Structures are given as C-alpha cells and as structure tokens.
Coordinates of C-alpha atoms and ligand atoms in Angstrom, one line a residue:
X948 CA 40.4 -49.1 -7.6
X949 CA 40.5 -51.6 -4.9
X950 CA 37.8 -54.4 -4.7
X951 CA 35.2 -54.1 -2.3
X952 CA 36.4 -56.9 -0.6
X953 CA 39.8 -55.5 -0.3
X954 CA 38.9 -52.1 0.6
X955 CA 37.1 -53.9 3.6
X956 CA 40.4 -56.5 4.1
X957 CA 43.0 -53.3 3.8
X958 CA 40.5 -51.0 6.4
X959 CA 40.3 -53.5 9.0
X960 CA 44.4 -54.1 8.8
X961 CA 45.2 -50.3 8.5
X962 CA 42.5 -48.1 10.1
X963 CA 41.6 -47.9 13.6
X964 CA 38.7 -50.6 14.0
X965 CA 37.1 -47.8 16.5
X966 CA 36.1 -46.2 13.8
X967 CA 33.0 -47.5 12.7
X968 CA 31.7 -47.8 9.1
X969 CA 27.9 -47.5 8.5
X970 CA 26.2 -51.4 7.7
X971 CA 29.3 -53.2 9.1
X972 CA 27.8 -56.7 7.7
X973 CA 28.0 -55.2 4.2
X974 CA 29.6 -51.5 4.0
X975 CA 29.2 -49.6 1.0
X976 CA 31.7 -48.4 -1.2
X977 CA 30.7 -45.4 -2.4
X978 CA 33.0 -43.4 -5.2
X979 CA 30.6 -40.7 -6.3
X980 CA 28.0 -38.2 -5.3
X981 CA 26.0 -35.4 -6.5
X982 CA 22.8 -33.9 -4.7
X983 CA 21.2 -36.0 -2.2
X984 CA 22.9 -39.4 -4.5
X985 CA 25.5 -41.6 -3.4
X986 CA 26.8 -44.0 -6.2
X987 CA 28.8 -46.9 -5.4
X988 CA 31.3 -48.9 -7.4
X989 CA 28.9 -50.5 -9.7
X990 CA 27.0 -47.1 -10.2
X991 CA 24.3 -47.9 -8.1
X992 CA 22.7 -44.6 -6.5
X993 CA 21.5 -44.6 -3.1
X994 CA 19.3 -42.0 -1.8
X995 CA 21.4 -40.5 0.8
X996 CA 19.0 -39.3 3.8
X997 CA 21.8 -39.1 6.5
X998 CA 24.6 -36.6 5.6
X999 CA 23.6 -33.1 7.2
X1000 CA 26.7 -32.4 6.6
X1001 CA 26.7 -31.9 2.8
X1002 CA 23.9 -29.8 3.5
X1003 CA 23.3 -28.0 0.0
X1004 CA 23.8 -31.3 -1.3
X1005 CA 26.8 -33.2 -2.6
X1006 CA 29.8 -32.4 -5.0
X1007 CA 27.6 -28.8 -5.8
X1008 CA 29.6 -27.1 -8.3
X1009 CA 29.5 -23.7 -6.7
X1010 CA 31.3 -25.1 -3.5
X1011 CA 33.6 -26.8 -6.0
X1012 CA 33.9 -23.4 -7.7
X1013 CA 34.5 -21.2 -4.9
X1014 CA 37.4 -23.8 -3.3
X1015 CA 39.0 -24.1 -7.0
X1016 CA 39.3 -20.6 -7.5
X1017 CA 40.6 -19.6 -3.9
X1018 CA 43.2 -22.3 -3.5
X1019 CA 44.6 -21.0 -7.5
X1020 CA 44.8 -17.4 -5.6
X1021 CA 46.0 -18.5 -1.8
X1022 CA 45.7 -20.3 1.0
X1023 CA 47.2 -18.8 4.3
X1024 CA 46.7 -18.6 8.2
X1025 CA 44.5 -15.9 10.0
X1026 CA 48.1 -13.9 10.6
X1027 CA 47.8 -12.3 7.3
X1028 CA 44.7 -9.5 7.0
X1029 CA 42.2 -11.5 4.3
X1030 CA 38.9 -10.1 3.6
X1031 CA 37.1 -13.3 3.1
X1032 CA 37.3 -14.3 6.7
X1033 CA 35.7 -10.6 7.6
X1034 CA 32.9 -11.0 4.8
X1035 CA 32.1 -14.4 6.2
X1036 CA 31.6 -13.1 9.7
X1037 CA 29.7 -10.3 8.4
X1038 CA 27.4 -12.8 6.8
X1039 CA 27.1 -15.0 9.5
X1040 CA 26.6 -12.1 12.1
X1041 CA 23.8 -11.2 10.4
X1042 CA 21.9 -14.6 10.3
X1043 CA 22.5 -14.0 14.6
X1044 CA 21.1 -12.1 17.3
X1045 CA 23.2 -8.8 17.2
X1046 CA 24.7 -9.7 20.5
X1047 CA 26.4 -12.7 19.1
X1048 CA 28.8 -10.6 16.8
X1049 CA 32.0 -11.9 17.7
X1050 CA 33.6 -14.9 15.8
X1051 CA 36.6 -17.6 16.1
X1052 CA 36.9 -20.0 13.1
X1053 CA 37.8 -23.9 13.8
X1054 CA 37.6 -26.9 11.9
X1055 CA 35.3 -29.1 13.8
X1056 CA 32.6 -29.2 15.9
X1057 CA 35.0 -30.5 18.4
X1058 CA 36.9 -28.2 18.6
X1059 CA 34.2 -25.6 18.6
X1060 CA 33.1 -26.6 21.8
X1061 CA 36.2 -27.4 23.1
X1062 CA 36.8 -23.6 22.5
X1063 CA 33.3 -22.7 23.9
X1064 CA 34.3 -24.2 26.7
X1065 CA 37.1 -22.4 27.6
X1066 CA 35.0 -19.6 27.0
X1067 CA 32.9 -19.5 29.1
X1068 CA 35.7 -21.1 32.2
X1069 CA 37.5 -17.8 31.5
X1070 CA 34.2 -15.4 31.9
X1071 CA 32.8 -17.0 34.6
X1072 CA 36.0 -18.1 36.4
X1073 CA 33.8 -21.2 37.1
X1074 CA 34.3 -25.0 36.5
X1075 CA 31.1 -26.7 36.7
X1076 CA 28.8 -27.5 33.4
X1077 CA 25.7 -28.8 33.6
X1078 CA 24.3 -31.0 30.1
X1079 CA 21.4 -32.4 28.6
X1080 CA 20.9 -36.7 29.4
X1081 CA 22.3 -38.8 26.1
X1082 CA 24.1 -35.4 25.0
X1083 CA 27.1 -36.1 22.5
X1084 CA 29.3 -32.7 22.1
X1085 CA 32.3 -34.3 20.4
X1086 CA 35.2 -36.4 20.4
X1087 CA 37.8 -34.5 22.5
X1088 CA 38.7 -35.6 25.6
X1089 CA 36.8 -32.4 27.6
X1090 CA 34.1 -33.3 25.1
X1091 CA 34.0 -36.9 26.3
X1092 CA 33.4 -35.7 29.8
X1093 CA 30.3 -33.5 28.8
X1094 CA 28.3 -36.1 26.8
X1095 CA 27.0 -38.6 28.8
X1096 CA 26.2 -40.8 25.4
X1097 CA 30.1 -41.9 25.7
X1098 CA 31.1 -40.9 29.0
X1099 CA 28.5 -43.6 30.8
X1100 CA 30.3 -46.2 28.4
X1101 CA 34.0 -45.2 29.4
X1102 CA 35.2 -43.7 32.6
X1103 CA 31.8 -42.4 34.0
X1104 CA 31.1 -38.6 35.3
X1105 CA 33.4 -36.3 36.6
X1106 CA 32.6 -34.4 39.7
X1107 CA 32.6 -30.9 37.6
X1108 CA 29.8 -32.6 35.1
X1109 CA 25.9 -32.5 35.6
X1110 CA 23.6 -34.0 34.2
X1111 CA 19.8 -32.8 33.3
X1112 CA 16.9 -34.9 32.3
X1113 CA 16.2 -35.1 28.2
X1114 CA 13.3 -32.8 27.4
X1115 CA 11.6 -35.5 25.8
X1116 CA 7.8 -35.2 25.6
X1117 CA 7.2 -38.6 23.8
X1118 CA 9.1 -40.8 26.4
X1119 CA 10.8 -38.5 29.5
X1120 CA 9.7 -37.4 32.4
X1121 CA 6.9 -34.4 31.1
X1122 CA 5.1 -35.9 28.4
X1123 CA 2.3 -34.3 26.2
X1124 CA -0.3 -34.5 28.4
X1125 CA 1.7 -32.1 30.9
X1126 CA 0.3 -28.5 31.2
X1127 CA 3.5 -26.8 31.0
X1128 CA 6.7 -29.3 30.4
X1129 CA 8.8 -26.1 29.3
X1130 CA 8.3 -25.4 32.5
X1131 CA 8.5 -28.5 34.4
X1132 CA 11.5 -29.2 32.1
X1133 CA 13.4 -26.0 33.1
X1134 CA 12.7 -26.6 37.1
X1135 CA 14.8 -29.4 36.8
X1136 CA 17.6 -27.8 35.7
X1137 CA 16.9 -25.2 38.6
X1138 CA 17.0 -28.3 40.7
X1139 CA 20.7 -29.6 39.1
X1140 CA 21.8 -25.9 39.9
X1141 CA 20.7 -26.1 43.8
X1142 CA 22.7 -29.7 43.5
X1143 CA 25.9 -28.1 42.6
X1144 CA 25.8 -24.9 45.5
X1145 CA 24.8 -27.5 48.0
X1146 CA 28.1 -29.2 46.6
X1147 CA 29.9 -25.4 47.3
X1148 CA 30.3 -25.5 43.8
X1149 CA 29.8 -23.2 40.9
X1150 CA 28.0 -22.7 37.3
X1151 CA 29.7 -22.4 34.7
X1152 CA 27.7 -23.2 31.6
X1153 CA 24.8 -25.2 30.6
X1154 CA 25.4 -26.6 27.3
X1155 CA 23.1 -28.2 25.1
X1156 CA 22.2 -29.1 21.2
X1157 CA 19.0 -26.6 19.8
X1158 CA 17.4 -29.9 19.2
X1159 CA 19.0 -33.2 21.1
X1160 CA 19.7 -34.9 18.0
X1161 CA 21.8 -38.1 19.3
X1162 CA 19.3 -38.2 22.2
X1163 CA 16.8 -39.1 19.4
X1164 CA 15.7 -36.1 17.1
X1165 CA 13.9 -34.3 19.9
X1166 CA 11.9 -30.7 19.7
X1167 CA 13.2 -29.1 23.0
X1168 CA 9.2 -27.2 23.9
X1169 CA 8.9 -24.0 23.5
X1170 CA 10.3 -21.6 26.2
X1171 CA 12.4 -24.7 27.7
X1172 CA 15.4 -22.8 26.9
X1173 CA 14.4 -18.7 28.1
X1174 CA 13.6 -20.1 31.6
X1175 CA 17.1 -22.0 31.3
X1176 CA 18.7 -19.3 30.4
X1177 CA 17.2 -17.1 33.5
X1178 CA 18.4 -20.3 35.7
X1179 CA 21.9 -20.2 34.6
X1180 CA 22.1 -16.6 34.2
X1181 CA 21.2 -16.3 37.6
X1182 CA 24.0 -18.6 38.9
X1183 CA 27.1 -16.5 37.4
X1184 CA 27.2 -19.3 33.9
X1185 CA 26.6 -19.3 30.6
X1186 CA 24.2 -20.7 27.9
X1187 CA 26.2 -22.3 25.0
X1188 CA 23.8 -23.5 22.2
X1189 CA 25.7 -26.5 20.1
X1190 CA 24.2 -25.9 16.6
X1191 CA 26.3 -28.0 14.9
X1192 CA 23.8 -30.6 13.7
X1193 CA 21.1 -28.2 13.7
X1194 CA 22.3 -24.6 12.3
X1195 CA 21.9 -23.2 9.0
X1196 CA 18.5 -23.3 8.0
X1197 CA 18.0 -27.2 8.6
X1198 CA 14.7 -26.3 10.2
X1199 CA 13.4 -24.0 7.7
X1200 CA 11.2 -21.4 9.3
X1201 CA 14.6 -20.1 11.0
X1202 CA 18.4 -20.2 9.7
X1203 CA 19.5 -21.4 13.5
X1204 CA 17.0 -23.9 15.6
X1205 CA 17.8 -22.1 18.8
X1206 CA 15.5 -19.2 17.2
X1207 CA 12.7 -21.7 17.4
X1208 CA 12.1 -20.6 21.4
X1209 CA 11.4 -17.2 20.1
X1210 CA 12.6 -13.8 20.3
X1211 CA 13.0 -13.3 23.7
X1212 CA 15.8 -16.3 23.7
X1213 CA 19.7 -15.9 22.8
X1214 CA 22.5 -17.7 23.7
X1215 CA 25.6 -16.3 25.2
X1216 CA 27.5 -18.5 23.1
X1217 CA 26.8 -20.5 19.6
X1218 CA 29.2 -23.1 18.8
X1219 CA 28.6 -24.4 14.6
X1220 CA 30.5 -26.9 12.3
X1221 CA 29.0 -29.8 10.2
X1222 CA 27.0 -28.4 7.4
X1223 CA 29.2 -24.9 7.7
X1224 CA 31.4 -26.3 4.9
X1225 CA 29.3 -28.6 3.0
X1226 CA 31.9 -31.5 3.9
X1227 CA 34.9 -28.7 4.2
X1228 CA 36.8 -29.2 8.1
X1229 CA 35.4 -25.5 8.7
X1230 CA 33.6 -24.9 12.3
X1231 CA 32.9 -21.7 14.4
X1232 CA 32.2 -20.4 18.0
X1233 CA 30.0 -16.8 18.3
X1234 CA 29.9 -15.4 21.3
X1235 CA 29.4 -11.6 23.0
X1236 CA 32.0 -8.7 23.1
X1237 CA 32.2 -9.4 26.7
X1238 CA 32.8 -12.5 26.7
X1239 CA 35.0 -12.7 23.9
X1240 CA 36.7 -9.8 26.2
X1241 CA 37.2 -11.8 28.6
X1242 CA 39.1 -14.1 26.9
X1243 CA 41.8 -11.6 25.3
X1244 CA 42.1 -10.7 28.7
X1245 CA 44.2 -13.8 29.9
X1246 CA 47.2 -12.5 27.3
X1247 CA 47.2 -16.1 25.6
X1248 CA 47.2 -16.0 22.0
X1249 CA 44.4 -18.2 20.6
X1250 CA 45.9 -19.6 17.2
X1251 CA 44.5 -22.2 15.3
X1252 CA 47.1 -23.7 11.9
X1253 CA 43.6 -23.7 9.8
X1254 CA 40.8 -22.3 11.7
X1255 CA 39.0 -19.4 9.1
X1256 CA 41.6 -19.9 6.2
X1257 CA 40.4 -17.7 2.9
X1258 CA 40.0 -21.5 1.1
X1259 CA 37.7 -22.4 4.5
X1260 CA 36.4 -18.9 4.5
X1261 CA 35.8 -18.6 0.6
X1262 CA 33.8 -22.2 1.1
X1263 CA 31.5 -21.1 3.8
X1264 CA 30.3 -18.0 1.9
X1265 CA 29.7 -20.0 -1.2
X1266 CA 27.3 -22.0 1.4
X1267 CA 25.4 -19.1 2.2
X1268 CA 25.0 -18.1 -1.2
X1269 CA 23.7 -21.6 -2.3
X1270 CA 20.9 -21.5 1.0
X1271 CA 19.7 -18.3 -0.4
X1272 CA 19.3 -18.7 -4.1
X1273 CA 18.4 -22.5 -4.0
X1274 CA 15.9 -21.6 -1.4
X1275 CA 16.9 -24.3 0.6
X1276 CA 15.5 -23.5 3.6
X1277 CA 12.2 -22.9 1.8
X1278 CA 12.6 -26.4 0.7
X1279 CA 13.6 -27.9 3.8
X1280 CA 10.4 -26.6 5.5
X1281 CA 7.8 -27.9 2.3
X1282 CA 9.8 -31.3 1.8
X1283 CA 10.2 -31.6 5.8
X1284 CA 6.6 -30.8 5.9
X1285 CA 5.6 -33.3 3.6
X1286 CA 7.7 -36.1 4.7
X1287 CA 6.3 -35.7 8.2
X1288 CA 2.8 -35.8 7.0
X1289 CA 3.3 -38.7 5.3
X1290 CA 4.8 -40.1 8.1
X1291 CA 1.9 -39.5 10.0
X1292 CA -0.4 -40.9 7.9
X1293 CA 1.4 -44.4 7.8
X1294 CA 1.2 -43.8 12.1
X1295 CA -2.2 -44.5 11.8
X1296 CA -1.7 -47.6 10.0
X1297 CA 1.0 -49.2 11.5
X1298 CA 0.7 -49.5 15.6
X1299 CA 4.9 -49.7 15.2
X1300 CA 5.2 -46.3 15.1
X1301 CA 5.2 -44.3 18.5
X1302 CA 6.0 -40.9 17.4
X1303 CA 6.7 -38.9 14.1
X1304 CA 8.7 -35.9 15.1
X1305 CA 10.6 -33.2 14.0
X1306 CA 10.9 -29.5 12.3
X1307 CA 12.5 -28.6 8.4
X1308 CA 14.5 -31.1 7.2
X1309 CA 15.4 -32.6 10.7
X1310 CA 12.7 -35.6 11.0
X1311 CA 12.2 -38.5 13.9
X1312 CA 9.9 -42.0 14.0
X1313 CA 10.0 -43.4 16.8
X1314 CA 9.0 -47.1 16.4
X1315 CA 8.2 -48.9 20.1
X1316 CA 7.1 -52.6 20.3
X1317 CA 3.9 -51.1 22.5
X1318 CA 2.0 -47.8 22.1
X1319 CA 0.8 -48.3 25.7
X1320 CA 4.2 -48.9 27.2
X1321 CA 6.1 -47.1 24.5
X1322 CA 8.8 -49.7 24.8
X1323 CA 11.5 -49.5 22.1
X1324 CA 11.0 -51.6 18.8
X1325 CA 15.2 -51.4 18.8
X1326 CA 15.2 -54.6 16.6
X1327 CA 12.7 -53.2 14.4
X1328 CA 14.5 -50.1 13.6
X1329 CA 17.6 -52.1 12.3
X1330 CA 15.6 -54.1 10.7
X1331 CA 13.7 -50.4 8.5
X1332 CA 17.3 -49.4 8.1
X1333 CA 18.5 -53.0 6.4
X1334 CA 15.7 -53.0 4.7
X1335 CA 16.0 -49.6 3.1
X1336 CA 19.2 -50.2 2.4
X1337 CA 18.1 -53.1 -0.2
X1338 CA 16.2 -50.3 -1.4
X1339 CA 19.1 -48.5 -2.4
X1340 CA 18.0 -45.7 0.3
X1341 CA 20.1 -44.9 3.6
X1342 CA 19.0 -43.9 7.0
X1343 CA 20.3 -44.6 10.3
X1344 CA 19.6 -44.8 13.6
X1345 CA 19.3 -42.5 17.1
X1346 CA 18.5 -42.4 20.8
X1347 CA 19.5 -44.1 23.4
X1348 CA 17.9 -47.1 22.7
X1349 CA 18.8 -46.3 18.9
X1350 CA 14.6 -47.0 18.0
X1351 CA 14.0 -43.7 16.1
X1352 CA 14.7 -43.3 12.3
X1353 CA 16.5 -40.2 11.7
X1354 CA 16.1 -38.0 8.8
X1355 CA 18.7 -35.0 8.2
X1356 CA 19.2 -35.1 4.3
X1357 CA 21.0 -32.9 2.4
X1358 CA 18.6 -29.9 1.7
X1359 CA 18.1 -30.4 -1.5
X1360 CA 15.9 -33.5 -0.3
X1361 CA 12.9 -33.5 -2.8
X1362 CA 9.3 -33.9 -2.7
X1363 CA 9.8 -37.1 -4.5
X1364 CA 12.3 -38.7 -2.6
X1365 CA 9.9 -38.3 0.6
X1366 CA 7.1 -39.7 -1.2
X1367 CA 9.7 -42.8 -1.8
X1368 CA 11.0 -43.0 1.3
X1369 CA 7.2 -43.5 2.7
X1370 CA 6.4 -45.7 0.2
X1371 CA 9.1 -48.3 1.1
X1372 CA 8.3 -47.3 5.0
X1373 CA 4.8 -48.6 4.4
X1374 CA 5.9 -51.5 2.5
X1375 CA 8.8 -52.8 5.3
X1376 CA 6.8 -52.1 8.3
X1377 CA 3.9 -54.0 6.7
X1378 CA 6.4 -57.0 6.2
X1379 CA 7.5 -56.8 10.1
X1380 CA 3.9 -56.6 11.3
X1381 CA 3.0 -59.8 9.9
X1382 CA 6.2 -61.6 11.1
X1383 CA 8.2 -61.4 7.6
Ligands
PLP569 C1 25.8 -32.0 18.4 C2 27.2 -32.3 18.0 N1 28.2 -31.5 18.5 C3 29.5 -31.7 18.2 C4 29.9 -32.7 17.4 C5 31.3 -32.9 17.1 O1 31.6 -32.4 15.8 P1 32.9 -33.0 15.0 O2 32.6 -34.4 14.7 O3 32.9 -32.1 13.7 O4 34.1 -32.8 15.8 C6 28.9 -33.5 16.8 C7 29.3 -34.6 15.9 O5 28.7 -35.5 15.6 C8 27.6 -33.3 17.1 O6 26.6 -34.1 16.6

C-alpha cells in the first residue's frame, strides 16, 4: 500500500485535480468499512455520517452475497430475457404509485435524468424546463444546464432553463410565519410559467429533488408540490421528482420523500440512483405507460452497455431485502428522530444554530452568525466539520452559502452514534462561542 503521502503526491499527478477529495488540507485514506465505520490506514474508525449512498450500511454481507453469487452464474446486457431485472421492477413498482409502473435501468443518477429528460422532450414535444434555485441534477452536460449550483459558476443560463425560487421556510422568500408558503411557494412557479408563454415558449418539465438537498437539506411544505403539479400540468409539461439522494426509505415514515406531500401527489416521472445499489453504479427512471409510449414511439432503440444487468439487478433486490428485515426505515425515523431532538435541545443553548431541520435519516443545522439577521456562520460550519473530524467523525457541508451541517448516514446510523455526534456538537460549538 502506498503512503498517505504518496497516495496524495500520485493523485494530484494522475487524477483530474477537479475532482475534489473531502478535507483537502489533510484527506483521509480510508481502506476499510463496515456499517456506518470508515477505517483508515492506521485502523482508526471514523463515524461515517455522509455516505447516503451505502445506505444499508457499508461492506454488508448480503450485498456482498447477492453480487458474489450472480457474477459466479452471469453477467449479461438487457438483450437477453433475465428474470432478475423483472423481479426488481416488480419490487420497485410496488414501493410506487401504480401509475409509475414503467422502468429503465441506468447506472447513475446522471444519467437517470439525463434520460428523464428526454422523456419528458419526447411526450411533451416541448423544450423548456423550469428548476428549483441552487438545484444540482448531475454532472452531464444537459445536467449542468439544469442546476443552477454549477451552471451560475460556468457558462450561465440557457434561454430553455428557468429558474424557481428555493422553498426555503428558514431563509427564502415565505418563511414560517407565512399563512400558507405551499401556496405562496407554488404561485411563483405559476409566475416562471406566465414568464416562459410571454417568451412564446413552452413547458416542458419542472424538475426538482423531493427534498433540495444541495440547496441545504430543505423540507419542501406540504402541498408545495400538488399545486406544482396542477401548474405544470396545466401548461402541457411534466413533473419529474429527482429521488436520488432522497428515495428508499431515507425519510422513514415513507420509502420515497415525494410521498411526504400526501396521497393526492405523484410524479409523472421518478428518476433514482445513489443508495439503489448500496455503492453499486445501478440508477433508474419510472415513469407512466404513456409516457414511456411515447418514447418507443420515435423508433430509437434505447440501449444502455450496463443499465439493469442481473449482477446490478441481483444487487438492488438484495437492497430491498436488507430495508425490510433490518427495519431500516424504522430506524431511520427513531435515530433521525432522536438526533433531531437532540439537536434541538443544544439550539437553545447555543445562539449559533439557526435552524435544525430535516425528516428520517436526512438532518440539517443551520448555523448563522445572527438569529435576527440569519446571516451565514459559513466559517463556523468548516470549523464543526474540522473539528469533528479530530473526533474521528465526518460530516460535511451544504447550501449555498455551505452553513448547514448535513446529516444522510448510512441507515444503520444508531441511537448511540447520535447521542455522540451531539455530544461533540455541544462541546465544539461551545469552544467557537467563547472565541477558541
Ligand atoms: C439530487 C441529485 N441528482 C442527481 C445526482 C447525480 O448522480 P450521479 O452522481 O450518480 O450521476 C446527484 C449527485 O450528487 C444528486 O445529488
């Protein structure tokens, strides 16, 4: 094994210095993981609060089991009939509204709204898109130009891209004290809509992540997205929910977070990835017969080398099967719970933290320099995740002023590592409150 030093010497001569390693003053090497532990090098375990993706926690032998035994039997393109990739869908389909019963495997969130995308151009034979402010939807270059978290940095908006204000009831434009901001929320993407026929132009979709999670862990409120949908609907698009942070049970009470606007809300199209394969490349786009109809109609094969292989396929079931008898999502909503409460409780100690935020296993604190002004404590929150990380415990950072803590653990996350994580909260923003 390489040094640490010379891992970091041979990355920064061979990889693509673009892509970005977590503490860049000190990275960590880390060789091993099992549950919700990283280990480094020297064995050290880190309580690993980030990775959503490894979502029934790390290394769990069942995944490993279920991969093992399927790549000893085959691994082959969608081409060949399989049955895993029809027992997968079956499972998933039933975890979704019955509408949404048509599925197209991928390997990346990427690429699952890159598909979406298309989508929803060949349905509504319409160009425009209309997104959520400080949205991130991927890394492809039609990606880029729907998430305003990269395109403001790089070439700016195109004319087909719109942009709607964050739903943020902490810090946007309908806070708490508004009577209604589902309402007022949903009016102004009414008001983007009139903005694009005034331009002669046309809906096509409005996409948008269940909960903004880049935008800084936020809880869209509760009918936001129906009242959306009646919007869009109305001018000939589509609603695509991007669940790929936020699917599969991370918020407990529901195995998708879009179901938290209630029953009378569905998307037309439900793009998936990160936690799908527990660290496996495996992604996925649901949709509607019709609109999946509508596709097939252009006469275009849609073939993807690796998209819903019987390895990927085999992998995703194992998944499901380790949510159910673990009772993760049970967990997720005690732990998540528990963690927020304690949270709380150290808000009314410490005037650093704004906000505490968040549903399941998908937490926010907002720290802010002013409770008054809520102005970002951006310094502060590198200095919580530094200091956690000499705790052996990571977290990281989110929204666009990158001042909220963000919690998305594996699911396995325990009672006792919230308790922890508090405890060293307490302790750290004590020290920055008295000028440590
Ligand atoms: C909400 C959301 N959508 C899409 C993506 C892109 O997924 P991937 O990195 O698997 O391509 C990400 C990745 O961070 C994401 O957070």
């Amino acid at each position: 094994m390489f040094r640490k030093e010379d891992s970091i010497e041979k990355r920064n001569k061979l990889i693509g210095q673009s892509c970005r390693l977590f503490y860049s003053d000190d990275p960590l090497k880390i060789v091993r993981a099992r549950g919700q532990y990283l280990y480094d090098e020297n064995g050290k375990r880190y309580l690993d609060c980030i990775s959503n993706v490894q979502h029934v926690g790390h290394c769990h032998p069942s995944i490993t089991q279920a991969a093992t035994v399927q790549m000893e039997l085959l691994n082959a393109n969608t081409r060949f009939l399989h049955d895993n990739i029809l027992h997968y869908a079956d499972r998933l389909s039933a975890t979704l509204p019955e509408k949404l019963s048509v599925f197209y495997f991928v390997n990346s969130g990427s690429e699952a709204n890159d598909l979406a995308l298309r989508l929803a151009h060949e349905y509504t034979q319409n160009e425009d898109v209309i997104v959520l402010d400080h949205a991130y939807h991927g890394h492809l270059t039609s990606l880029i130009d729907i998430s305003p978290y990269k395109f403001r940095k790089l070439t700016g908006q195109k004319a087909w891209v719109h942009v709607a204000p964050l739903p943020d009831t902490y810090r946007g434009l309908y806070r708490e004290d508004h009577p209604n901001p589902a309402q007022a929320y949903a009016d102004t993407v009414k008001e983007v809509i009139d903005q694009v026929h005034l331009k002669g132009r046309k809906v096509c979709a409005f996409f948008a992540e269940s909960l903004p999670s880049v935008g800084g862990q936020i809880l869209l409120p509760k009918g936001y997205s129906t009242k959306v949908a009646e919007y869009v609907h109305s001018a000939g698009g589509l609603f695509v929910a991007d669940e790929v942070q936020t699917g599969f049970g991370r918020v407990g009470s529901h195995f998708w977070a879009f179901q938290l606007q209630g029953d009378d809300f569905c998307p037309d199209i439900v793009t998936m990835g990160k936690p799908m394969g527990n660290g496996h490349p495996l992604a996925c786009v649901a949709t509607t017969v019709e609109i999946a109809a509508a596709f097939t109609a252009n006469g275009v094969e849609y073939f993807n080398t690796f998209g819903g292989n019987p390895v990927s396929c085999a992998i995703g079931l194992a998944v499901l099967d380790v949510i159910e008898k673990e009772d993760l999502r049970g967990n997720a909503s005690r732990v998540g719970a528990y963690l927020q409460e304690q949270l709380k409780q150290l808000q009314t100690k410490h005037p650093i933290i704004g906000d505490v935020r968040g549903v399941g296993l998908f937490v926010g604190l907002e720290l802010v320099t002013d409770k008054d002004q809520r102005t970002p404590a951006t310094d502060a929150a590198a200095q919580v995740v530094r200091r956690l990380k000499e705790e052996y415990i990571c977290v990281s950072t989110d929204g666009p002023w990158e001042n909220v803590v963000k919690f998305k653990p594996p699911m396995c996350f325990s009672m006792e590592d919230a308790q922890l994580v508090s405890d060293k909260i307490d302790h750290i923003l004590t020290d920055i409150e008295s000028g440590h």
